[in-house]
CSV table of C-alpha atoms in Angstrom, one decimal:
chain,number,residue,atom,x,y,z
A,27,MET,CA,-0.1,0.3,-0.2
A,28,LYS,CA,3.1,2.5,0.5
A,29,SER,CA,4.3,2.2,-3.0
A,30,PRO,CA,1.4,3.5,-4.7
A,31,ARG,CA,1.3,6.4,-2.4
A,32,ARG,CA,4.9,7.1,-3.4
A,33,ARG,CA,4.2,7.3,-6.8
A,34,SER,CA,1.4,9.5,-6.3
A,35,ARG,CA,3.4,12.1,-4.4
A,36,ASN,CA,6.4,12.1,-6.7
A,37,PRO,CA,4.5,13.5,-9.8
A,38,THR,CA,3.1,16.0,-7.6
A,39,MET,CA,6.9,17.3,-6.1
A,40,HIS,CA,8.1,17.0,-9.8
A,41,ALA,CA,5.3,19.4,-11.0
A,42,ARG,CA,5.6,21.4,-8.0
A,43,LEU,CA,9.6,22.0,-8.6
A,44,GLN,CA,8.9,22.4,-12.5
A,45,ALA,CA,6.3,25.1,-12.1
A,46,PHE,CA,8.9,26.7,-9.5
A,47,GLY,CA,11.2,26.8,-12.1
A,48,VAL,CA,9.0,28.0,-14.9
A,49,HIS,CA,7.9,30.8,-12.5
A,50,HIS,CA,11.4,31.9,-12.2
A,51,ALA,CA,12.1,31.8,-15.9
A,52,ARG,CA,9.2,34.0,-16.6
A,53,ALA,CA,10.1,36.6,-13.8
A,54,LEU,CA,13.5,36.8,-15.4
A,55,LEU,CA,12.6,37.5,-18.8
A,56,PHE,CA,9.7,39.7,-17.8
A,57,SER,CA,12.3,41.8,-15.6
A,58,LEU,CA,14.6,42.2,-18.5
A,59,GLY,CA,11.5,43.0,-21.1
A,60,LYS,CA,10.6,45.8,-18.8
A,61,LEU,CA,13.9,47.2,-18.7
A,62,THR,CA,14.1,47.3,-22.3
A,63,GLN,CA,10.6,49.0,-22.9
A,64,ALA,CA,12.3,52.3,-21.3
A,65,PRO,CA,15.7,52.0,-22.8
A,66,PHE,CA,16.9,55.7,-22.4
A,67,SER,CA,16.1,55.6,-18.7
A,68,THR,CA,17.7,52.1,-18.3
A,69,LEU,CA,20.4,53.2,-20.1
A,70,LEU,CA,20.9,56.6,-17.5
A,71,THR,CA,20.8,53.9,-14.7
A,72,LEU,CA,23.4,51.5,-15.9
A,73,MET,CA,25.4,54.4,-16.7
A,74,VAL,CA,25.4,55.6,-13.0
A,75,ILE,CA,25.8,52.3,-12.0
A,76,ALA,CA,28.8,51.7,-14.4
A,77,VAL,CA,30.7,54.9,-12.9
A,78,ALA,CA,30.1,54.0,-9.5
A,79,ILE,CA,31.8,50.7,-9.6
A,80,THR,CA,34.4,51.9,-12.3
A,81,LEU,CA,35.9,54.4,-9.9
A,82,PRO,CA,36.7,51.8,-7.3
A,83,ALA,CA,38.0,49.2,-9.6
A,84,LEU,CA,40.4,51.8,-11.4
A,85,LEU,CA,41.8,52.5,-8.0
A,86,TYR,CA,42.3,49.0,-7.4
A,87,LEU,CA,44.0,48.6,-10.6
A,88,MET,CA,46.3,51.5,-9.9
A,89,LEU,CA,47.4,49.7,-6.7
A,90,ALA,CA,47.7,46.6,-8.3
A,91,ASN,CA,50.3,48.1,-11.1
A,92,LEU,CA,52.0,49.9,-8.1
A,93,GLN,CA,52.5,46.4,-6.1
A,94,GLN,CA,53.6,45.1,-9.2
A,95,ALA,CA,56.3,47.7,-10.0
A,96,ALA,CA,57.4,47.9,-6.5
A,97,PRO,CA,59.5,44.8,-6.6
A,98,ALA,CA,61.9,46.5,-9.5
A,99,TRP,CA,62.4,49.8,-7.4
A,100,GLU,CA,63.0,47.8,-4.4
A,101,ARG,CA,65.6,46.0,-6.3
A,102,GLU,CA,67.3,49.4,-6.6
A,103,THR,CA,67.7,49.3,-2.8
A,104,ARG,CA,71.5,49.0,-1.7
A,105,LEU,CA,73.2,49.5,1.6
A,106,SER,CA,76.6,51.1,1.2
A,107,ALA,CA,78.9,49.2,4.1
A,108,PHE,CA,81.7,51.6,4.5
A,109,VAL,CA,84.8,49.2,5.3
A,110,ALA,CA,86.7,50.0,8.3
A,111,ASP,CA,90.4,51.3,7.6
A,112,ALA,CA,92.2,48.5,9.0
A,113,VAL,CA,91.0,46.3,5.9
A,114,THR,CA,93.2,46.0,3.2
A,115,ASP,CA,92.3,46.3,-0.6
A,116,THR,CA,93.2,42.3,-0.5
A,117,GLU,CA,91.1,41.5,2.3
A,118,LEU,CA,88.0,43.4,0.9
A,119,PRO,CA,87.1,40.7,-1.6
A,120,ASP,CA,86.9,38.2,1.1
A,121,LEU,CA,85.2,40.3,3.0
A,122,ALA,CA,82.6,41.2,0.6
A,123,ALA,CA,82.1,37.3,0.1
A,124,ARG,CA,81.4,36.5,3.6
A,125,LEU,CA,78.7,39.2,3.9
A,126,ALA,CA,77.4,37.7,0.3
A,127,ARG,CA,76.8,34.3,2.3
A,128,ARG,CA,74.3,35.9,4.7
A,129,GLU,CA,70.8,34.6,4.1
A,130,ASP,CA,69.2,38.0,3.8
A,131,VAL,CA,71.7,39.1,1.5
A,132,ALA,CA,71.6,38.4,-2.1
A,133,ALA,CA,74.8,39.9,-3.6
A,134,THR,CA,77.4,42.3,-2.7
A,135,GLU,CA,80.1,44.3,-4.8
A,136,SER,CA,83.4,45.7,-3.2
A,137,ILE,CA,84.8,49.1,-4.3
A,138,PRO,CA,88.4,49.6,-3.0
A,139,ARG,CA,89.6,53.1,-2.1
A,140,ALA,CA,91.4,53.9,-5.1
A,141,GLN,CA,88.1,53.4,-7.3
A,142,ALA,CA,86.1,55.1,-4.7
A,143,LEU,CA,88.2,58.0,-5.0
A,144,GLU,CA,88.0,58.1,-8.9
A,145,GLU,CA,84.3,57.6,-8.8
A,146,PHE,CA,84.0,60.4,-6.5
A,147,ARG,CA,86.4,62.5,-9.0
A,148,ALA,CA,84.4,61.7,-12.0
A,149,HIS,CA,80.7,62.8,-10.3
A,150,SER,CA,81.9,65.6,-7.9
A,151,GLY,CA,84.3,68.0,-10.1
A,152,LEU,CA,86.5,68.2,-7.2
A,153,GLY,CA,89.5,66.8,-8.7
A,154,ASP,CA,91.8,69.7,-8.4
A,155,ALA,CA,91.1,69.7,-4.7
A,156,LEU,CA,91.6,66.0,-4.3
A,157,ASP,CA,95.1,66.5,-6.2
A,158,LEU,CA,96.1,68.4,-2.9
A,159,LEU,CA,95.4,65.9,-0.6
A,160,GLU,CA,98.4,63.7,0.6
A,161,GLU,CA,96.3,60.5,1.5
A,162,ASN,CA,92.9,59.0,-0.1
A,163,PRO,CA,90.4,60.4,2.6
A,164,LEU,CA,87.6,58.0,1.2
A,165,PRO,CA,87.1,54.4,2.6
A,166,ALA,CA,86.5,51.5,0.7
A,167,VAL,CA,82.7,50.5,0.1
A,168,ILE,CA,80.7,46.9,-0.1
A,169,LEU,CA,77.6,47.7,-1.9
A,170,VAL,CA,75.1,45.1,-0.5
A,171,GLU,CA,71.7,43.9,-2.5
A,172,PRO,CA,69.4,42.8,0.1
A,173,ALA,CA,67.5,39.3,-0.5
A,174,PRO,CA,64.1,39.5,-2.0
A,175,ASP,CA,62.5,38.6,1.1
A,176,ALA,CA,64.2,41.2,3.3
A,177,ARG,CA,63.5,44.5,1.3
A,178,ASP,CA,60.7,45.6,3.7
A,179,PRO,CA,61.9,48.7,6.2
A,180,GLU,CA,62.0,46.5,9.2
A,181,ALA,CA,64.2,43.9,7.4
A,182,LEU,CA,66.3,46.3,6.0
A,183,ARG,CA,66.9,48.3,9.3
A,184,ALA,CA,67.7,44.9,10.8
A,185,LEU,CA,70.2,43.9,8.3
A,186,ALA,CA,71.6,47.6,8.3
A,187,ASN,CA,72.3,47.0,12.4
A,188,ALA,CA,73.8,43.3,11.9
A,189,LEU,CA,76.1,44.9,9.3
A,190,GLU,CA,77.2,47.8,11.5
A,191,ALA,CA,77.8,45.4,14.1
A,192,HIS,CA,80.6,43.4,12.2
A,193,PRO,CA,84.3,44.4,13.3
A,194,SER,CA,85.2,45.2,9.5
A,195,ILE,CA,82.5,47.5,9.1
A,196,SER,CA,82.9,51.4,10.4
A,197,GLN,CA,79.4,52.6,8.9
A,198,VAL,CA,76.3,51.4,7.1
A,199,GLN,CA,74.2,53.8,5.1
A,200,LEU,CA,70.7,53.3,4.2
A,201,ASP,CA,68.1,55.5,2.5
A,202,MET,CA,65.1,54.3,3.8
A,203,GLU,CA,62.9,57.2,3.3
A,204,TRP,CA,61.7,56.5,-0.2
A,205,VAL,CA,61.0,52.9,0.9
A,206,GLN,CA,58.9,54.2,3.9
A,207,ARG,CA,57.3,56.7,1.6
A,208,LEU,CA,56.3,53.6,-1.1
A,209,GLY,CA,54.9,51.6,1.9
A,210,ALA,CA,52.7,54.4,3.4
A,211,LEU,CA,51.5,55.1,-0.4
A,212,LEU,CA,50.7,51.8,-0.9
A,213,GLN,CA,49.2,51.0,2.7
A,214,THR,CA,47.1,54.6,1.8
A,215,LEU,CA,45.9,53.3,-1.5
A,216,ASP,CA,44.6,50.2,-0.2
A,217,ARG,CA,42.5,51.9,2.5
A,218,LEU,CA,41.3,54.3,-0.1
A,219,VAL,CA,40.0,51.4,-2.4
A,220,ASP,CA,38.4,49.9,0.3
A,221,LEU,CA,36.4,53.1,1.2
A,222,LEU,CA,35.7,53.9,-2.0
A,223,ALA,CA,34.2,50.7,-3.0
A,224,LEU,CA,32.0,51.0,0.5
A,225,LEU,CA,30.6,53.9,-0.5
A,226,LEU,CA,30.0,53.8,-4.2
A,227,GLY,CA,28.6,50.3,-3.7
A,228,LEU,CA,26.2,52.1,-1.0
A,229,GLY,CA,25.6,54.3,-3.9
A,230,VAL,CA,24.6,51.5,-6.5
A,231,VAL,CA,22.3,50.1,-3.8
A,232,LEU,CA,20.2,53.6,-3.3
A,233,VAL,CA,19.8,54.1,-7.1
A,234,VAL,CA,18.6,50.7,-7.8
A,235,GLY,CA,16.6,51.0,-5.0
A,236,ASN,CA,15.2,54.0,-6.1
A,237,THR,CA,14.6,53.0,-9.5
A,238,VAL,CA,12.5,49.9,-8.4
A,239,ARG,CA,10.7,51.9,-5.7
A,240,LEU,CA,9.7,54.1,-9.1
A,241,ASP,CA,8.5,51.0,-10.8
A,242,ILE,CA,6.6,49.6,-7.9
A,243,HIS,CA,4.8,53.1,-7.7
A,244,ASN,CA,3.8,52.9,-11.3
A,245,ARG,CA,2.5,49.5,-11.2
A,246,ARG,CA,0.7,49.9,-8.1
A,247,ARG,CA,-2.7,49.0,-9.8
A,248,GLU,CA,-1.5,45.8,-11.4
A,249,ILE,CA,0.1,44.8,-8.1
A,250,GLU,CA,-3.0,45.2,-6.2
A,251,VAL,CA,-4.9,43.4,-8.8
A,252,ALA,CA,-2.8,40.5,-8.5
A,253,LYS,CA,-3.0,40.2,-4.5
A,254,LEU,CA,-6.8,40.4,-5.1
A,255,VAL,CA,-6.4,37.3,-7.1
A,256,GLY,CA,-4.5,35.6,-4.5
A,257,ALA,CA,-0.8,36.3,-5.5
A,258,THR,CA,1.8,36.2,-3.0
A,259,ASP,CA,4.3,38.9,-2.1
A,260,ALA,CA,7.0,36.7,-3.0
A,261,PHE,CA,5.6,36.0,-6.2
A,262,ILE,CA,5.0,39.8,-6.9
A,263,ARG,CA,8.7,40.9,-5.6
A,264,ARG,CA,10.2,38.4,-7.7
A,265,PRO,CA,10.1,40.6,-10.9
A,266,PHE,CA,11.7,43.3,-9.3
A,267,LEU,CA,14.5,41.4,-7.5
A,268,TYR,CA,15.5,39.9,-11.0
A,269,GLY,CA,15.2,43.7,-12.3
A,270,GLY,CA,17.6,44.6,-9.8
A,271,ILE,CA,20.3,41.9,-10.4
A,272,TRP,CA,19.9,42.9,-14.4
A,273,MET,CA,20.6,46.4,-13.4
A,274,GLY,CA,23.6,45.5,-11.5
A,275,LEU,CA,24.9,43.1,-14.1
A,276,GLY,CA,24.4,45.8,-17.0
A,277,GLY,CA,26.2,48.3,-14.9
A,278,GLY,CA,28.9,45.7,-14.4
A,279,LEU,CA,29.1,45.2,-17.8
A,280,LEU,CA,29.5,48.7,-18.8
A,281,ALA,CA,32.0,49.3,-16.1
A,282,LEU,CA,34.5,46.4,-17.7
A,283,LEU,CA,33.6,47.9,-21.1
A,284,THR,CA,35.2,51.1,-19.9
A,285,LEU,CA,38.1,49.8,-18.0
A,286,ALA,CA,39.0,47.9,-21.3
A,287,VAL,CA,38.6,51.1,-23.2
A,288,LEU,CA,40.9,52.6,-20.4
A,289,HIS,CA,43.5,50.2,-20.5
A,290,GLY,CA,43.8,49.6,-24.4
A,291,SER,CA,44.5,53.6,-24.6
A,292,LEU,CA,46.8,53.6,-21.7
A,293,SER,CA,48.9,50.6,-22.0
A,294,GLY,CA,50.6,51.6,-25.2
A,295,PRO,CA,52.0,54.8,-23.7
A,296,VAL,CA,53.1,53.4,-20.5
A,297,GLN,CA,55.1,50.8,-22.3
A,298,THR,CA,57.1,53.4,-24.3
A,299,LEU,CA,57.8,55.4,-21.1
A,300,ALA,CA,58.9,52.5,-19.2
A,301,ARG,CA,61.1,51.2,-22.4
A,302,ALA,CA,62.7,55.1,-22.3
A,303,TYR,CA,63.5,54.5,-18.5
A,304,GLY,CA,64.9,51.0,-19.5
A,305,GLY,CA,62.3,49.0,-17.7
A,306,GLY,CA,59.8,46.3,-19.0
A,307,PHE,CA,56.9,47.3,-17.3
A,308,VAL,CA,53.5,46.0,-18.7
A,309,LEU,CA,50.3,48.0,-17.6
A,310,ARG,CA,48.0,45.3,-15.7
A,311,GLY,CA,44.2,45.1,-16.3
A,312,LEU,CA,41.7,43.1,-14.8
A,313,GLN,CA,42.0,39.5,-14.5
A,314,PRO,CA,39.5,37.2,-15.6
A,315,ALA,CA,38.6,36.2,-12.0
A,316,GLU,CA,38.7,39.4,-11.2
A,317,ALA,CA,36.2,40.6,-14.0
A,318,LEU,CA,33.7,37.7,-12.6
A,319,ALA,CA,34.1,38.9,-9.2
A,320,LEU,CA,33.5,42.4,-10.6
A,321,LEU,CA,30.4,41.3,-12.2
A,322,GLY,CA,28.9,39.3,-9.3
A,323,THR,CA,29.7,42.2,-6.4
A,324,ALA,CA,27.5,44.5,-9.2
A,325,ALA,CA,24.6,41.9,-9.4
A,326,ALA,CA,24.8,41.4,-5.7
A,327,LEU,CA,24.6,45.1,-5.0
A,328,GLY,CA,21.5,45.5,-7.4
A,329,LEU,CA,19.7,42.6,-5.7
A,330,ALA,CA,20.7,44.2,-2.6
A,331,GLY,CA,18.9,47.4,-3.5
A,332,ALA,CA,16.0,45.8,-5.3
A,333,TRP,CA,15.3,43.9,-2.1
A,334,VAL,CA,15.5,46.9,0.1
A,335,SER,CA,12.7,48.8,-2.0
A,336,VAL,CA,10.4,45.9,-2.4
A,337,PHE,CA,10.5,44.8,1.5
A,338,PHE,CA,9.4,48.3,2.2
A,339,HIS,CA,7.0,49.0,-0.6
A,340,ILE,CA,5.1,46.1,-1.7
A,341,ARG,CA,3.8,45.2,1.6
A,342,GLU,CA,2.3,48.6,1.9
A,343,ILE,CA,0.0,47.9,-1.2
A,344,GLU,CA,-3.3,46.1,-0.3
A,345,PRO,CA,-6.1,45.6,-2.5
A,346,ARG,CA,-8.9,48.1,-2.3
């Protein structure tokens, strides 16, 4: 007696699921059709959403490109270790080799006192004055290139202290100011991206919510009739929610198109500028995963704006 009951329930459950899917598909297509019926106002809404999404995305790409270029700039960071006078020119290469074996050192270059004097003479323009000196006043120098994982300000400071503690090193010179400025700039931009994305994301929610609110107001009679014949609030709000998703997706696609146009117009000049300075920097655009995340975020913001609007307005409409 049990098996016939199971057979009689399964078609009912299947029919319910099928009807549920059909209703959602109809609401999805109906909401898209509603947007296309007013193309000008829809386009204006999508453009506002696209601008709100493009601005934080542009700042994010600026930060990503700076972070991409930062390692190349950090490779230019070198410490100048001034060797004590007791170290001779023959001992200098051995000292440089010992320092190069440190884990936080990538490479070293030794400059003997005579070479240091010649370089100073060539760049200072004080050759005549130097000829008057009886002795070479300049010490030998070992240029130390930090290891890739020892180029942040804290690691560089620790390396400088360790080198200065060496008995054969009299002084270590490290220009930390630009490294600290770069770190502060990247940190500030990272915080600015988060704040701007939050504020403009709220703006997208408000824009979509207001658009849906006006649509609900214009279709008030239609909603009253639907409730009169027994339609639930969930059934009525479904097209509006899908409309919010469509607006979010449309604005996200326009933002991606804008970012692609900007990337295409700037990548050539940036590469030319990089080659002029002897670099091989390539302007970075959005990766596929980042583009999908942008579209997903835009759709979620559109859904959130539509949900807020229908939650407060549809339940207030009752048939007369």
